[in-house]
Coordinates of C-alpha atoms in Angstrom, one line a residue:
M13 CA -0.2 11.8 21.1
K14 CA -3.3 9.5 20.5
T15 CA -4.2 11.7 17.3
K16 CA -0.8 11.3 16.2
I17 CA -1.2 7.5 16.7
Q18 CA -4.4 7.6 14.7
Y19 CA -3.1 9.5 11.9
L20 CA 0.1 7.2 11.4
F21 CA -2.5 4.3 11.7
A22 CA -4.3 5.9 8.8
I23 CA -1.1 6.0 6.8
V24 CA -0.7 2.2 7.3
L25 CA -4.0 1.6 5.7
L26 CA -3.4 4.1 2.9
T27 CA -0.1 3.0 2.1
F28 CA -0.7 -0.8 2.1
T29 CA -3.7 -0.9 -0.4
L30 CA -2.0 -3.0 -3.2
S31 CA -2.0 -6.7 -2.8
F32 CA 0.6 -9.4 -3.9
S33 CA 2.0 -10.2 -7.4
F34 CA 2.6 -13.2 -9.4
A35 CA 5.7 -11.6 -10.8
Q36 CA 8.7 -13.9 -11.9
K37 CA 11.2 -11.1 -11.6
S38 CA 12.3 -9.1 -8.6
Y39 CA 11.7 -5.5 -8.4
V40 CA 12.1 -2.5 -6.0
I41 CA 9.8 0.3 -6.9
K42 CA 10.2 3.7 -4.7
Y43 CA 7.1 6.1 -4.7
E44 CA 6.8 9.8 -3.6
M45 CA 4.0 10.2 -1.2
V46 CA 2.2 13.8 -1.4
Y47 CA -0.5 14.5 1.3
D48 CA -3.8 16.5 1.0
A49 CA -5.1 17.0 4.4
P50 CA -6.6 20.1 5.4
G51 CA -6.9 19.0 9.2
L52 CA -3.1 18.2 9.4
D53 CA -0.7 21.0 10.6
A54 CA 2.7 21.3 9.1
A55 CA 4.5 19.8 12.2
M56 CA 2.6 16.6 12.0
K57 CA 2.7 16.3 8.0
A58 CA 6.5 16.5 8.6
Q59 CA 6.4 13.5 10.8
L60 CA 4.5 11.5 8.2
P61 CA 6.4 9.1 5.4
S62 CA 7.3 11.0 2.3
E63 CA 8.3 7.8 0.5
M64 CA 7.1 4.3 0.0
T65 CA 9.1 1.2 -1.2
M66 CA 7.7 -1.7 -2.9
Y67 CA 9.5 -5.0 -3.0
I68 CA 8.1 -7.8 -5.4
K69 CA 9.6 -11.3 -5.8
G70 CA 7.7 -14.2 -7.2
N71 CA 4.4 -14.3 -5.5
K72 CA 5.4 -12.3 -2.5
M73 CA 5.2 -8.3 -2.1
M74 CA 6.3 -5.9 0.6
Q75 CA 5.7 -2.4 1.0
E76 CA 7.5 -0.2 3.6
S77 CA 7.5 3.3 4.5
K78 CA 9.6 5.3 7.0
S79 CA 9.0 8.3 9.0
S80 CA 10.6 10.1 11.9
M81 CA 8.4 8.1 14.3
G82 CA 9.2 4.5 12.9
T83 CA 8.6 2.0 10.0
Q84 CA 5.5 0.4 8.7
S85 CA 5.6 -2.3 6.5
A86 CA 3.1 -5.0 4.9
I87 CA 3.9 -8.4 3.5
Y88 CA 1.4 -10.2 1.1
D89 CA 2.0 -13.8 0.7
G90 CA 0.4 -15.2 -2.6
D91 CA 0.8 -18.8 -1.5
T92 CA -1.4 -18.5 1.7
K93 CA -3.4 -15.5 0.5
S94 CA -2.5 -13.8 3.7
S95 CA -0.9 -10.6 4.9
I96 CA 1.0 -9.1 8.0
V97 CA 1.4 -5.6 8.8
L98 CA 4.6 -4.7 10.7
I99 CA 4.9 -1.6 12.8
D100 CA 8.0 -0.5 14.3
M101 CA 7.2 2.9 16.1
M102 CA 7.6 4.5 19.5
G103 CA 9.3 1.7 21.2
Q104 CA 6.6 -0.9 19.8
Q105 CA 7.2 -3.7 17.4
L106 CA 3.9 -5.2 16.2
A107 CA 3.0 -7.9 13.8
I108 CA -0.8 -7.7 12.7
K109 CA -1.6 -10.9 11.0
V110 CA -4.6 -10.9 8.5
G111 CA -5.7 -14.3 7.1
K112 CA -7.5 -15.5 4.1
E113 CA -11.0 -15.4 5.5
E114 CA -10.4 -11.9 6.8
I115 CA -9.1 -10.6 3.5
E116 CA -12.2 -12.1 1.7
K117 CA -14.3 -10.4 4.3
Q118 CA -12.6 -7.1 3.5
L119 CA -13.2 -7.5 -0.4
T120 CA -16.7 -7.7 0.3
E121 CA -16.7 -4.6 2.4
M122 CA -14.8 -2.6 -0.2
P123 CA -17.0 0.2 -1.9
K124 CA -18.1 -0.5 -5.5
V125 CA -16.3 1.4 -7.9
T126 CA -16.1 1.6 -11.7
V127 CA -13.0 1.6 -13.7
D128 CA -12.5 3.1 -17.2
L129 CA -9.4 2.3 -19.4
F130 CA -8.0 4.8 -21.8
D131 CA -5.2 4.5 -24.4
E132 CA -3.7 7.6 -23.3
T133 CA 0.0 7.1 -21.8
K134 CA 2.7 9.1 -20.2
K135 CA 6.2 8.1 -19.0
I136 CA 6.9 7.6 -15.3
A137 CA 10.0 6.4 -13.9
G138 CA 11.1 5.5 -17.4
Y139 CA 8.0 3.3 -18.1
T140 CA 5.2 3.7 -20.5
C141 CA 2.0 4.1 -18.4
K142 CA -1.7 3.7 -19.4
K143 CA -4.3 5.9 -18.1
A144 CA -7.3 4.7 -15.9
E145 CA -10.2 6.7 -14.3
I146 CA -11.8 5.2 -11.0
T147 CA -15.1 6.2 -10.0
E148 CA -16.5 5.7 -6.4
G149 CA -19.8 7.2 -6.0
D150 CA -19.5 10.9 -6.8
N151 CA -15.6 11.1 -6.8
T152 CA -13.3 10.2 -9.9
F153 CA -9.5 10.2 -9.7
T154 CA -7.0 9.1 -12.3
V155 CA -4.5 6.3 -12.1
F156 CA -1.3 5.6 -14.5
Y157 CA -0.3 1.8 -14.6
T158 CA 2.1 -0.2 -16.5
S159 CA 2.3 -3.9 -17.7
D160 CA 5.8 -3.6 -18.8
L161 CA 6.9 -5.3 -15.3
G162 CA 5.3 -8.5 -16.4
V163 CA 3.1 -8.1 -13.5
S164 CA -0.7 -8.3 -14.1
D165 CA -2.5 -9.5 -11.0
I166 CA -1.1 -7.2 -8.2
N167 CA -4.4 -5.5 -7.7
W168 CA -6.5 -8.6 -7.1
A169 CA -7.3 -8.1 -3.4
T170 CA -8.3 -4.4 -4.1
E171 CA -11.1 -2.4 -5.6
F172 CA -8.8 -1.7 -8.4
K173 CA -8.7 -5.5 -9.6
D174 CA -9.7 -4.4 -13.2
I175 CA -6.4 -2.6 -13.5
K176 CA -3.9 -5.3 -15.0
G177 CA -0.6 -4.0 -14.0
V178 CA 1.4 -1.8 -11.5
M179 CA -0.1 1.6 -10.4
M180 CA 2.7 4.1 -10.9
E181 CA 0.6 7.0 -9.9
Y182 CA -2.6 6.8 -7.8
S183 CA -4.3 8.3 -4.9
T184 CA -5.9 6.8 -1.8
S185 CA -8.1 8.4 0.8
Q186 CA -8.6 7.5 4.6
Q187 CA -10.0 9.7 7.6
E188 CA -10.4 12.8 5.5
M189 CA -6.7 12.5 4.2
T190 CA -5.8 11.9 0.5
V191 CA -2.2 10.5 -0.4
K192 CA -1.0 10.6 -3.9
F193 CA 1.7 8.0 -4.8
T194 CA 4.1 8.7 -7.6
A195 CA 6.7 6.1 -8.7
K196 CA 10.1 7.7 -9.0
E197 CA 12.5 4.9 -9.5
V198 CA 12.1 1.2 -10.7
K199 CA 14.9 -1.3 -10.2
E200 CA 15.2 -4.9 -11.2
Q201 CA 17.4 -6.5 -8.5
K202 CA 17.6 -9.7 -6.1
I203 CA 15.6 -9.6 -3.1
K204 CA 16.4 -12.0 -0.1
D205 CA 13.6 -14.3 1.3
K206 CA 13.9 -12.8 4.5
Q207 CA 12.6 -9.6 3.4
F208 CA 9.1 -11.2 3.6
T209 CA 9.3 -12.8 7.1
I210 CA 8.6 -11.4 10.5
P211 CA 11.6 -10.1 12.4
S212 CA 12.0 -11.5 15.8
G213 CA 10.9 -9.5 18.7
Y214 CA 7.6 -8.5 17.2
K215 CA 4.4 -9.0 19.2
E216 CA 1.6 -10.6 17.0
L217 CA -1.9 -9.0 17.1
T218 CA -5.1 -9.8 15.4
P219 CA -6.8 -6.9 13.2
E220 CA -9.4 -6.4 16.0
E221 CA -6.7 -5.9 18.7
A222 CA -4.9 -3.5 16.6
K223 CA -8.0 -1.3 15.8
K224 CA -8.6 -0.9 19.6
M225 CA -5.0 0.0 20.3
F226 CA -4.9 2.4 17.5
G227 CA -8.2 4.1 18.4
G228 CA -10.2 2.5 15.8
E229 CA -13.9 1.4 15.9

C-alpha cells in the first residue's frame, strides 16, 4: 500500500509542474496523461489519473487530476506567490501549503536546463503551437506551447520559464516515471472564485510533514 501512496505522491509532483498565470480571461484546459514507467504494473497504472484539468482565472491557477483512489489538486496564487496542494484520497483530506520563501528555495534547487525555440508549429486542441526543445544534462525532450491564450508568464516558477505561453504538449519525470501531457480541449468560460480556495475539512500540512507522510526523504 505504501508503494501505491509513493507513486500517487509522485504523480502529484509530476502533475503540478506549471505555475500560476497572469491571464485576464478564464480558461479550462483538459490534458490527456500517458505514462511511461517500466516498473509500474498494469493494475497500478489503471489506478493513476488519465486526465488533468487546468483552471486559469486572472492571476490564479488550479490543476486537478482524478483517479480511482481520489483527487489531487494544486492552487497557485499570483498575489501571494504561494501554492496549496490538495489531496482527497483514501479517506484523507490534506492541504499542503507552500509559501513564497519555500517556492524560491525550490527554484534554486531545480536542475539547470537549456531551452531552444523553433518556428515549427502544429495544431493542438485547435490552437497553433510552437515547438521548443528542453535539454537537461543528456536528456532532451520536445514541448509545444501556445501564446494565443494571452498567457505569457505561466511557467515563471519552473525550469520552463523561458517558454512564454501555455505548454499544450510536454513531458515530466519523477521517480523513474515519465508522464506525457497533451491538451485535448480548451474552453473559455467563467470560473467561480471558490475554485481557488481550500475546502472545509482539510488538514493543513507543511511540505516537510507531507514528505514524511508519503514516504519521501
